[in-house]
């Protein structure tokens, strides 16, 4: 019944068109984006409403979606009669506006958009989810929620799974219960990327309206390496970027037109963004201040401002309050403790300079003969820190700074060309004719990045946390480089961005569409030798050599080189007839991978011997038929008065079974 989701989106889009946007040249894009936010709100609210009664199950979720679709159908009948517009009429209007839009974007830009989106769509649908964070905590939550019938916190060795915001996983929960399959999981981020491209196009039309600006902005957004890679995963950085850019657009749209629908969408997007990822706050705050000061300065806007504040508080508490309360019960803080290690030292203002430069230089590394380019860049960064009187890596720094080279992993890939384009755009901004609105948008986009850098310290995987900034600044990049007098420059720039992005779409180290084994054994050695790159692809990084997902079994995609060991573990657990399985995991464990290979009817999983504050949630009556441990507990262990002995082991994993 997974078709209920696209049906709801379709009906929602038609209803939004009839109710709000009929007659607008941007009608389809605005209608679809409004419907998407509405559907996301339905998912979040219905999950929290069903949870207290333990109704988070396939029957309840299917019933909820059926009721939603019936309600949308009835609403469509009413609106279509009122407006005297039928569905075929709507389709003709959308088709006509679509032809105009794609004519304006141009054939070459359309080829770039379609090629990247098609390649990433294929990978997202074909590949089983195997991102490391997803297996550790993004997806591992689902199994416990489903077996418990609610989204309450549970005892877990992996604290991220009970303290990090859950919205993306609520979407995965609904898609799984509707289809009993993971096939649609990675389409969430891919779909949000499509939505982001729509928002970028709307922003360009608002800020400039020039075709060249539109083409460059869209190509810039769709070819960001980290975005390309993440659009094929079950992480949530593109999802939160969707809500951040939505808030930015609707804030400016309201200031421009003072229409109520933008204010409502701003409230909903803000609540959903907070429910997705904590970084939402830093990127959105400048835009929130912008709309606040606009409204407070005009007496006629005081009443809408009261609605905005009251609505934001209400929606924030409705969607986020239950999760914050559950987290507070364990940690005595609504945000848990797992994000503390990323905080920047804000006591010294010079730390803003240090943090910002490190976040920027994170993207500026690249391959070069003898690695000389990176050495020069590293030396430059070190001298800058000496100048401001702060060590590059002060005592207590969580992560030592290092220059990237070239990475095809969705956790570590960086945006080399994009960051240089951003840097070069700064002086060009002074020579580009920008509208007052565009100047404000550019200033607030850069302010959001600085705010992020001020509070969040450097992390080696920080590139994915910068996704919102690059997508926010995409319209400005389009305007700046689309305004250059060299007529062929936008086309040449788009071509370079496209050619640089294509390898990331097909050679992801996690789930490559083309074999990375072939690439690193046949192609890369010649490049490495010809350019004297001195990059060693040896036994230490054999995980780079992966077969194509088109010819890999799902278990192989999930477990990688450990697929054979996982199969043997599954065979042993099945052979002893274990129904109740205890997990004694490390915090970095790939919980979902174990669930994936061990899943079976009537099989129940729980974490045991938990060593963090969530141990208070352990089921005191749970008696596992076996305990799968990543902590070595000796040859025997005791749990709930029962003695377990080690009967099976493989590298880093031990299975204990009860003596009696």
Short mmCIF file of C-alpha atoms in Angstrom, two decimals, residues 160-605:
data_model
loop_
_atom_site.label_atom_id
_atom_site.label_comp_id
_atom_site.label_asym_id
_atom_site.label_seq_id
_atom_site.Cartn_x
_atom_site.Cartn_y
_atom_site.Cartn_z
CA UNK A 160 22.22 8.62 19.26
CA UNK A 161 19.21 6.43 18.49
CA UNK A 162 17.26 7.84 21.43
CA UNK A 163 18.54 11.41 21.65
CA UNK A 164 18.82 12.60 18.02
CA UNK A 165 15.75 14.14 16.40
CA UNK A 166 13.50 11.53 14.77
CA UNK A 167 11.49 13.08 11.91
CA UNK A 168 13.28 11.41 8.98
CA UNK A 169 12.91 8.07 10.71
CA UNK A 170 9.16 8.68 11.14
CA UNK A 171 8.93 8.92 7.34
CA UNK A 172 10.88 5.66 6.98
CA UNK A 173 8.64 4.08 9.62
CA UNK A 174 5.52 4.91 7.61
CA UNK A 175 6.99 3.72 4.30
CA UNK A 176 8.12 0.43 5.87
CA UNK A 177 4.77 -0.28 7.53
CA UNK A 178 2.96 0.49 4.27
CA UNK A 179 5.21 -1.69 2.10
CA UNK A 180 7.05 -4.06 4.47
CA UNK A 181 10.19 -3.10 2.57
CA UNK A 182 13.19 -0.75 2.80
CA UNK A 183 12.97 0.00 -0.92
CA UNK A 184 11.63 3.54 -0.45
CA UNK A 185 13.90 4.59 2.43
CA UNK A 186 16.50 6.40 0.34
CA UNK A 187 13.88 8.17 -1.76
CA UNK A 188 13.20 10.57 1.12
CA UNK A 189 16.50 12.41 0.69
CA UNK A 190 16.28 12.13 -3.10
CA UNK A 191 12.77 13.60 -3.05
CA UNK A 192 13.91 16.42 -0.74
CA UNK A 193 16.69 17.23 -3.22
CA UNK A 194 14.06 17.61 -5.95
CA UNK A 195 12.10 19.87 -3.61
CA UNK A 196 15.23 21.91 -2.87
CA UNK A 197 15.84 22.46 -6.58
CA UNK A 198 12.27 23.76 -6.83
CA UNK A 199 12.87 26.16 -3.95
CA UNK A 200 16.13 27.31 -5.55
CA UNK A 201 14.27 28.04 -8.80
CA UNK A 202 11.60 30.00 -6.90
CA UNK A 203 14.26 31.99 -5.06
CA UNK A 204 16.07 32.87 -8.29
CA UNK A 205 12.80 34.07 -9.80
CA UNK A 206 12.19 36.17 -6.68
CA UNK A 207 15.71 37.60 -6.48
CA UNK A 208 16.61 37.97 -10.16
CA UNK A 209 14.44 36.27 -12.74
CA UNK A 210 17.27 35.93 -15.27
CA UNK A 211 17.56 32.66 -17.21
CA UNK A 212 21.33 32.45 -16.85
CA UNK A 213 21.05 32.85 -13.07
CA UNK A 214 18.45 30.07 -12.94
CA UNK A 215 20.60 27.70 -14.98
CA UNK A 216 23.78 28.24 -12.98
CA UNK A 217 21.97 28.05 -9.62
CA UNK A 218 20.25 24.77 -10.46
CA UNK A 219 23.46 23.22 -11.82
CA UNK A 220 25.37 24.41 -8.75
CA UNK A 221 22.80 22.86 -6.41
CA UNK A 222 22.41 19.50 -8.13
CA UNK A 223 26.15 18.89 -8.67
CA UNK A 224 27.39 19.42 -5.10
CA UNK A 225 29.35 16.19 -4.45
CA UNK A 226 28.15 15.75 -0.87
CA UNK A 227 24.55 16.35 -1.99
CA UNK A 228 24.85 13.86 -4.84
CA UNK A 229 26.15 11.19 -2.46
CA UNK A 230 23.70 11.91 0.35
CA UNK A 231 20.69 11.89 -1.98
CA UNK A 232 21.20 8.12 -2.21
CA UNK A 233 21.27 7.49 1.55
CA UNK A 234 19.02 7.45 4.61
CA UNK A 235 20.83 10.26 6.40
CA UNK A 236 18.91 13.47 7.14
CA UNK A 237 21.13 16.39 6.06
CA UNK A 238 19.24 16.99 2.80
CA UNK A 239 15.93 16.64 4.66
CA UNK A 240 16.86 19.35 7.17
CA UNK A 241 18.24 21.48 4.32
CA UNK A 242 14.81 21.22 2.68
CA UNK A 243 13.14 22.73 5.75
CA UNK A 244 15.87 25.38 6.16
CA UNK A 245 15.58 26.59 2.56
CA UNK A 246 11.77 26.38 2.87
CA UNK A 247 11.89 28.68 5.89
CA UNK A 248 14.21 31.10 4.08
CA UNK A 249 11.97 31.20 1.00
CA UNK A 250 8.71 31.61 2.89
CA UNK A 251 10.22 34.30 5.13
CA UNK A 252 11.17 36.37 2.07
CA UNK A 253 7.96 35.48 0.29
CA UNK A 254 5.93 36.77 3.22
CA UNK A 255 7.92 40.00 3.45
CA UNK A 256 7.35 40.49 -0.28
CA UNK A 257 3.64 39.63 -0.43
CA UNK A 258 2.40 39.31 3.20
CA UNK A 259 0.29 36.29 2.22
CA UNK A 260 -1.04 34.06 4.99
CA UNK A 261 -0.12 30.77 3.35
CA UNK A 262 3.60 31.65 3.48
CA UNK A 263 3.27 32.40 7.19
CA UNK A 264 1.57 29.04 7.81
CA UNK A 265 4.22 27.18 5.79
CA UNK A 266 6.96 29.03 7.67
CA UNK A 267 5.53 27.80 10.98
CA UNK A 268 5.15 24.20 9.78
CA UNK A 269 8.60 24.06 8.15
CA UNK A 270 10.21 25.44 11.31
CA UNK A 271 8.57 22.82 13.55
CA UNK A 272 9.46 19.99 11.16
CA UNK A 273 13.02 21.27 10.74
CA UNK A 274 13.55 21.26 14.50
CA UNK A 275 12.21 17.71 14.51
CA UNK A 276 14.80 16.67 11.91
CA UNK A 277 18.23 17.90 13.06
CA UNK A 278 19.62 20.33 15.63
CA UNK A 279 21.68 22.25 13.03
CA UNK A 280 18.36 23.64 11.76
CA UNK A 281 18.49 26.37 14.43
CA UNK A 282 21.79 27.94 13.33
CA UNK A 283 20.95 28.18 9.64
CA UNK A 284 17.41 29.43 10.17
CA UNK A 285 17.92 32.00 12.93
CA UNK A 286 19.07 34.89 10.65
CA UNK A 287 16.01 34.44 8.43
CA UNK A 288 13.73 34.28 11.48
CA UNK A 289 15.24 37.56 12.71
CA UNK A 290 14.69 39.09 9.26
CA UNK A 291 10.96 38.36 9.18
CA UNK A 292 10.57 39.25 12.87
CA UNK A 293 12.07 42.73 12.50
CA UNK A 294 10.06 43.32 9.33
CA UNK A 295 6.84 42.51 11.17
CA UNK A 296 7.64 44.28 14.45
CA UNK A 297 8.46 47.49 12.55
CA UNK A 298 4.99 47.66 10.98
CA UNK A 299 1.95 48.05 13.31
CA UNK A 300 -0.30 46.35 10.74
CA UNK A 301 1.90 43.23 11.06
CA UNK A 302 1.65 42.92 14.84
CA UNK A 303 -1.39 40.68 14.69
CA UNK A 304 0.19 38.31 12.10
CA UNK A 305 3.38 38.41 14.21
CA UNK A 306 1.42 37.22 17.23
CA UNK A 307 0.01 34.42 15.06
CA UNK A 308 3.52 33.55 13.87
CA UNK A 309 4.96 33.38 17.38
CA UNK A 310 1.98 31.58 18.88
CA UNK A 311 1.71 29.17 15.97
CA UNK A 312 5.42 28.44 16.02
CA UNK A 313 5.37 27.69 19.76
CA UNK A 314 2.24 25.53 19.41
CA UNK A 315 3.54 23.51 16.44
CA UNK A 316 6.99 23.21 17.99
CA UNK A 317 5.54 21.74 21.17
CA UNK A 318 3.02 19.56 19.35
CA UNK A 319 5.63 17.92 17.14
CA UNK A 320 8.79 18.16 19.25
CA UNK A 321 7.44 18.28 22.79
CA UNK A 322 6.80 14.53 23.21
CA UNK A 323 10.29 13.61 21.99
CA UNK A 324 11.93 16.29 24.15
CA UNK A 325 9.99 15.07 27.19
CA UNK A 326 11.01 11.45 26.60
CA UNK A 327 14.64 12.53 26.29
CA UNK A 328 14.42 14.72 29.39
CA UNK A 329 13.19 11.78 31.45
CA UNK A 330 16.47 9.97 30.76
CA UNK A 331 19.06 12.75 30.57
CA UNK A 332 17.41 15.61 32.47
CA UNK A 333 17.85 17.68 29.31
CA UNK A 334 15.60 17.62 26.24
CA UNK A 335 18.51 17.36 23.79
CA UNK A 336 20.45 14.50 25.37
CA UNK A 337 24.21 14.57 25.69
CA UNK A 338 25.52 13.14 22.39
CA UNK A 339 25.84 16.55 20.68
CA UNK A 340 28.05 18.09 23.35
CA UNK A 341 31.29 17.04 21.65
CA UNK A 342 30.56 19.24 18.62
CA UNK A 343 30.28 22.50 20.53
CA UNK A 344 32.71 25.30 19.73
CA UNK A 345 34.44 27.37 22.42
CA UNK A 346 32.58 30.70 22.19
CA UNK A 347 34.44 32.38 25.06
CA UNK A 348 37.04 33.88 22.70
CA UNK A 349 35.71 35.81 19.64
CA UNK A 350 38.86 34.85 17.73
CA UNK A 351 37.56 31.29 17.79
CA UNK A 352 34.99 32.37 15.21
CA UNK A 353 37.82 33.14 12.79
CA UNK A 354 39.53 29.86 13.57
CA UNK A 355 36.37 27.79 13.28
CA UNK A 356 35.22 29.50 10.08
CA UNK A 357 38.53 29.06 8.30
CA UNK A 358 38.71 25.40 9.27
CA UNK A 359 35.15 24.82 8.04
CA UNK A 360 36.03 26.56 4.77
CA UNK A 361 39.38 24.79 4.29
CA UNK A 362 37.62 21.49 4.89
CA UNK A 363 36.38 21.85 1.29
CA UNK A 364 39.54 23.22 -0.29
CA UNK A 365 41.73 20.11 -0.26
CA UNK A 366 42.40 18.21 -3.45
CA UNK A 367 44.75 15.73 -5.12
CA UNK A 368 47.98 17.07 -6.58
CA UNK A 369 51.42 15.81 -7.58
CA UNK A 370 53.31 15.03 -4.40
CA UNK A 371 50.38 16.49 -2.45
CA UNK A 372 52.07 19.88 -2.78
CA UNK A 373 48.81 21.80 -3.16
CA UNK A 374 47.46 20.50 0.15
CA UNK A 375 50.76 21.22 1.86
CA UNK A 376 50.61 24.85 0.72
CA UNK A 377 47.00 25.18 1.86
CA UNK A 378 47.77 23.58 5.21
CA UNK A 379 50.73 25.90 5.70
CA UNK A 380 48.54 28.90 4.86
CA UNK A 381 45.92 27.85 7.40
CA UNK A 382 48.56 27.27 10.05
CA UNK A 383 50.13 30.72 9.48
CA UNK A 384 46.70 32.34 9.73
CA UNK A 385 46.17 30.73 13.13
CA UNK A 386 49.55 31.95 14.27
CA UNK A 387 48.54 35.45 13.17
CA UNK A 388 45.30 35.42 15.23
CA UNK A 389 47.10 33.81 18.19
CA UNK A 390 45.14 30.56 18.32
CA UNK A 391 46.65 27.09 17.74
CA UNK A 392 45.29 25.23 14.75
CA UNK A 393 44.58 22.25 16.99
CA UNK A 394 44.32 23.54 20.57
CA UNK A 395 44.38 21.18 23.53
CA UNK A 396 41.04 19.49 24.00
CA UNK A 397 40.13 19.76 20.31
CA UNK A 398 37.80 16.92 19.42
CA UNK A 399 39.24 16.34 15.95
CA UNK A 400 42.64 17.18 14.49
CA UNK A 401 42.30 19.24 11.31
CA UNK A 402 43.48 17.64 8.09
CA UNK A 403 43.10 18.54 4.42
CA UNK A 404 40.83 16.40 2.29
CA UNK A 405 42.01 15.00 -1.01
CA UNK A 406 39.17 13.35 -2.92
CA UNK A 407 36.56 11.23 -1.20
CA UNK A 408 33.54 9.37 -2.58
CA UNK A 409 31.97 8.61 0.78
CA UNK A 410 28.75 10.39 1.83
CA UNK A 411 30.23 11.19 5.25
CA UNK A 412 33.48 12.76 4.08
CA UNK A 413 33.15 14.06 0.51
CA UNK A 414 33.71 17.79 0.19
CA UNK A 415 32.63 20.50 -2.24
CA UNK A 416 35.93 21.65 -3.72
CA UNK A 417 34.70 23.57 -6.76
CA UNK A 418 31.62 24.88 -4.97
CA UNK A 419 33.59 26.42 -2.12
CA UNK A 420 36.00 28.13 -4.50
CA UNK A 421 33.01 29.52 -6.39
CA UNK A 422 31.60 30.85 -3.13
CA UNK A 423 34.95 32.46 -2.22
CA UNK A 424 35.37 34.09 -5.66
CA UNK A 425 31.76 35.30 -5.54
CA UNK A 426 32.50 37.54 -2.53
CA UNK A 427 34.41 40.23 -4.44
CA UNK A 428 32.16 39.77 -7.47
CA UNK A 429 29.13 40.62 -5.34
CA UNK A 430 30.30 44.25 -5.25
CA UNK A 431 30.24 44.42 -9.06
CA UNK A 432 26.97 42.55 -9.58
CA UNK A 433 23.71 44.44 -9.79
CA UNK A 434 21.66 42.90 -7.01
CA UNK A 435 18.20 43.90 -5.94
CA UNK A 436 17.75 45.00 -2.34
CA UNK A 437 16.01 41.68 -1.63
CA UNK A 438 18.90 39.71 -3.15
CA UNK A 439 21.41 41.67 -1.04
CA UNK A 440 19.49 40.80 2.10
CA UNK A 441 19.23 37.15 1.09
CA UNK A 442 22.96 36.92 0.37
CA UNK A 443 23.85 38.60 3.67
CA UNK A 444 21.59 36.31 5.68
CA UNK A 445 22.87 33.19 3.92
CA UNK A 446 26.47 34.05 4.79
CA UNK A 447 25.37 35.01 8.32
CA UNK A 448 23.79 31.59 8.76
CA UNK A 449 27.10 29.91 7.89
CA UNK A 450 29.03 32.16 10.28
CA UNK A 451 26.52 31.42 13.04
CA UNK A 452 26.95 27.71 12.44
CA UNK A 453 30.75 28.05 12.55
CA UNK A 454 30.56 30.09 15.75
CA UNK A 455 28.71 27.42 17.70
CA UNK A 456 29.79 24.18 15.96
CA UNK A 457 33.44 23.17 15.90
CA UNK A 458 35.37 21.56 13.07
CA UNK A 459 34.61 17.92 12.35
CA UNK A 460 36.16 15.78 9.66
CA UNK A 461 32.65 14.85 8.50
CA UNK A 462 31.50 18.48 8.64
CA UNK A 463 30.95 18.73 4.88
CA UNK A 464 27.49 17.19 5.13
CA UNK A 465 26.59 19.67 7.88
CA UNK A 466 27.32 22.46 5.39
CA UNK A 467 24.73 21.22 2.87
CA UNK A 468 22.13 23.82 3.95
CA UNK A 469 24.58 26.69 3.39
CA UNK A 470 25.55 25.61 -0.13
CA UNK A 471 21.90 25.20 -1.10
CA UNK A 472 20.95 28.52 0.50
CA UNK A 473 23.69 30.34 -1.38
CA UNK A 474 22.94 28.60 -4.71
CA UNK A 475 20.58 31.37 -5.97
CA UNK A 476 23.24 34.01 -5.24
CA UNK A 477 25.90 31.94 -7.00
CA UNK A 478 23.54 31.72 -9.97
CA UNK A 479 22.97 35.48 -10.02
CA UNK A 480 26.67 36.36 -9.66
CA UNK A 481 28.10 34.00 -12.28
CA UNK A 482 25.06 34.27 -14.53
CA UNK A 483 25.63 38.03 -14.70
CA UNK A 484 29.18 37.85 -16.05
CA UNK A 485 29.63 39.51 -19.43
CA UNK A 486 31.33 36.44 -20.90
CA UNK A 487 28.33 34.83 -22.59
CA UNK A 488 29.69 31.29 -22.69
CA UNK A 489 30.86 31.29 -19.07
CA UNK A 490 27.62 29.99 -17.45
CA UNK A 491 27.55 27.07 -19.92
CA UNK A 492 31.24 26.29 -19.38
CA UNK A 493 30.84 26.50 -15.60
CA UNK A 494 27.81 24.20 -15.64
CA UNK A 495 29.70 21.73 -17.82
CA UNK A 496 32.66 21.63 -15.41
CA UNK A 497 30.39 21.18 -12.39
CA UNK A 498 28.52 18.39 -14.16
CA UNK A 499 31.64 16.47 -15.23
CA UNK A 500 33.04 16.80 -11.71
CA UNK A 501 29.79 15.51 -10.15
CA UNK A 502 29.13 12.49 -12.37
CA UNK A 503 31.79 10.26 -10.74
CA UNK A 504 30.16 10.86 -7.36
CA UNK A 505 26.82 9.67 -8.75
CA UNK A 506 28.20 6.37 -10.04
CA UNK A 507 31.27 5.62 -7.88
CA UNK A 508 30.04 6.00 -4.30
CA UNK A 509 32.21 3.87 -2.04
CA UNK A 510 29.10 2.74 -0.13
CA UNK A 511 26.89 1.73 -3.05
CA UNK A 512 28.52 2.29 -6.45
CA UNK A 513 26.46 2.05 -9.61
CA UNK A 514 29.68 1.21 -11.45
CA UNK A 515 32.20 -1.11 -9.88
CA UNK A 516 34.73 0.81 -7.79
CA UNK A 517 36.79 -2.37 -7.79
CA UNK A 518 37.18 -1.97 -11.54
CA UNK A 519 37.93 1.75 -11.18
CA UNK A 520 40.62 1.39 -8.51
CA UNK A 521 42.25 -1.64 -10.13
CA UNK A 522 42.13 -0.65 -13.81
CA UNK A 523 41.71 3.14 -14.10
CA UNK A 524 43.07 4.83 -10.98
CA UNK A 525 46.60 3.29 -10.97
CA UNK A 526 47.30 4.91 -14.36
CA UNK A 527 46.08 8.31 -13.15
CA UNK A 528 48.01 7.92 -9.90
CA UNK A 529 51.22 7.16 -11.75
CA UNK A 530 50.83 9.76 -14.51
CA UNK A 531 50.26 12.65 -12.10
CA UNK A 532 52.57 11.41 -9.34
CA UNK A 533 49.71 11.59 -6.80
CA UNK A 534 51.38 9.11 -4.42
CA UNK A 535 48.03 7.75 -3.22
CA UNK A 536 48.29 4.22 -1.88
CA UNK A 537 45.23 2.00 -2.32
CA UNK A 538 46.27 -0.95 -0.20
CA UNK A 539 44.87 -3.43 2.28
CA UNK A 540 44.08 -0.68 4.77
CA UNK A 541 41.39 0.75 2.46
CA UNK A 542 40.20 -2.29 0.53
CA UNK A 543 36.62 -1.18 1.24
CA UNK A 544 37.09 1.25 -1.66
CA UNK A 545 36.95 -1.70 -4.07
CA UNK A 546 33.27 -2.58 -4.17
CA UNK A 547 31.24 -4.37 -6.87
CA UNK A 548 28.33 -2.61 -8.53
CA UNK A 549 25.07 -2.63 -6.59
CA UNK A 550 23.40 -3.98 -9.73
CA UNK A 551 25.16 -7.29 -9.18
CA UNK A 552 25.31 -7.39 -5.38
CA UNK A 553 22.94 -9.11 -2.99
CA UNK A 554 21.30 -6.87 -0.37
CA UNK A 555 23.15 -8.68 2.44
CA UNK A 556 26.44 -7.96 0.69
CA UNK A 557 25.55 -4.27 0.33
CA UNK A 558 24.63 -4.02 4.02
CA UNK A 559 27.48 -6.07 5.48
CA UNK A 560 30.18 -5.53 2.85
CA UNK A 561 33.23 -7.71 3.42
CA UNK A 562 31.59 -9.21 6.51
CA UNK A 563 28.58 -10.66 4.61
CA UNK A 564 29.84 -14.24 4.91
CA UNK A 565 30.35 -13.88 8.67
CA UNK A 566 26.87 -12.38 9.01
CA UNK A 567 25.37 -15.33 7.11
CA UNK A 568 27.12 -17.78 9.43
CA UNK A 569 25.84 -15.86 12.45
CA UNK A 570 22.30 -15.98 11.09
CA UNK A 571 22.62 -19.75 10.46
CA UNK A 572 23.81 -20.35 14.02
CA UNK A 573 21.08 -18.23 15.62
CA UNK A 574 18.46 -20.01 13.52
CA UNK A 575 19.92 -23.41 14.43
CA UNK A 576 19.36 -22.83 18.15
CA UNK A 577 15.81 -21.59 17.54
CA UNK A 578 16.36 -18.21 19.20
CA UNK A 579 13.27 -15.98 19.28
CA UNK A 580 14.30 -13.41 21.90
CA UNK A 581 17.71 -11.95 21.13
CA UNK A 582 19.67 -9.61 23.38
CA UNK A 583 22.18 -7.14 21.97
CA UNK A 584 25.25 -6.20 24.04
CA UNK A 585 26.69 -3.63 21.65
CA UNK A 586 29.33 -0.94 21.42
CA UNK A 587 28.08 2.63 20.96
CA UNK A 588 29.40 2.54 17.39
CA UNK A 589 27.68 -0.75 16.55
CA UNK A 590 25.79 -1.22 13.29
CA UNK A 591 22.57 -2.22 15.02
CA UNK A 592 20.44 -2.13 11.87
CA UNK A 593 22.79 -4.52 10.04
CA UNK A 594 22.24 -7.13 12.76
CA UNK A 595 18.49 -6.61 12.65
CA UNK A 596 18.52 -6.82 8.86
CA UNK A 597 20.22 -10.21 8.72
CA UNK A 598 18.46 -11.71 11.77
CA UNK A 599 14.93 -10.48 11.11
CA UNK A 600 12.27 -13.23 11.23
CA UNK A 601 8.60 -13.59 12.23
CA UNK A 602 8.08 -13.46 16.02
CA UNK A 603 11.74 -12.60 16.61
CA UNK A 604 12.24 -9.93 19.28
CA UNK A 605 15.34 -7.76 19.89
#
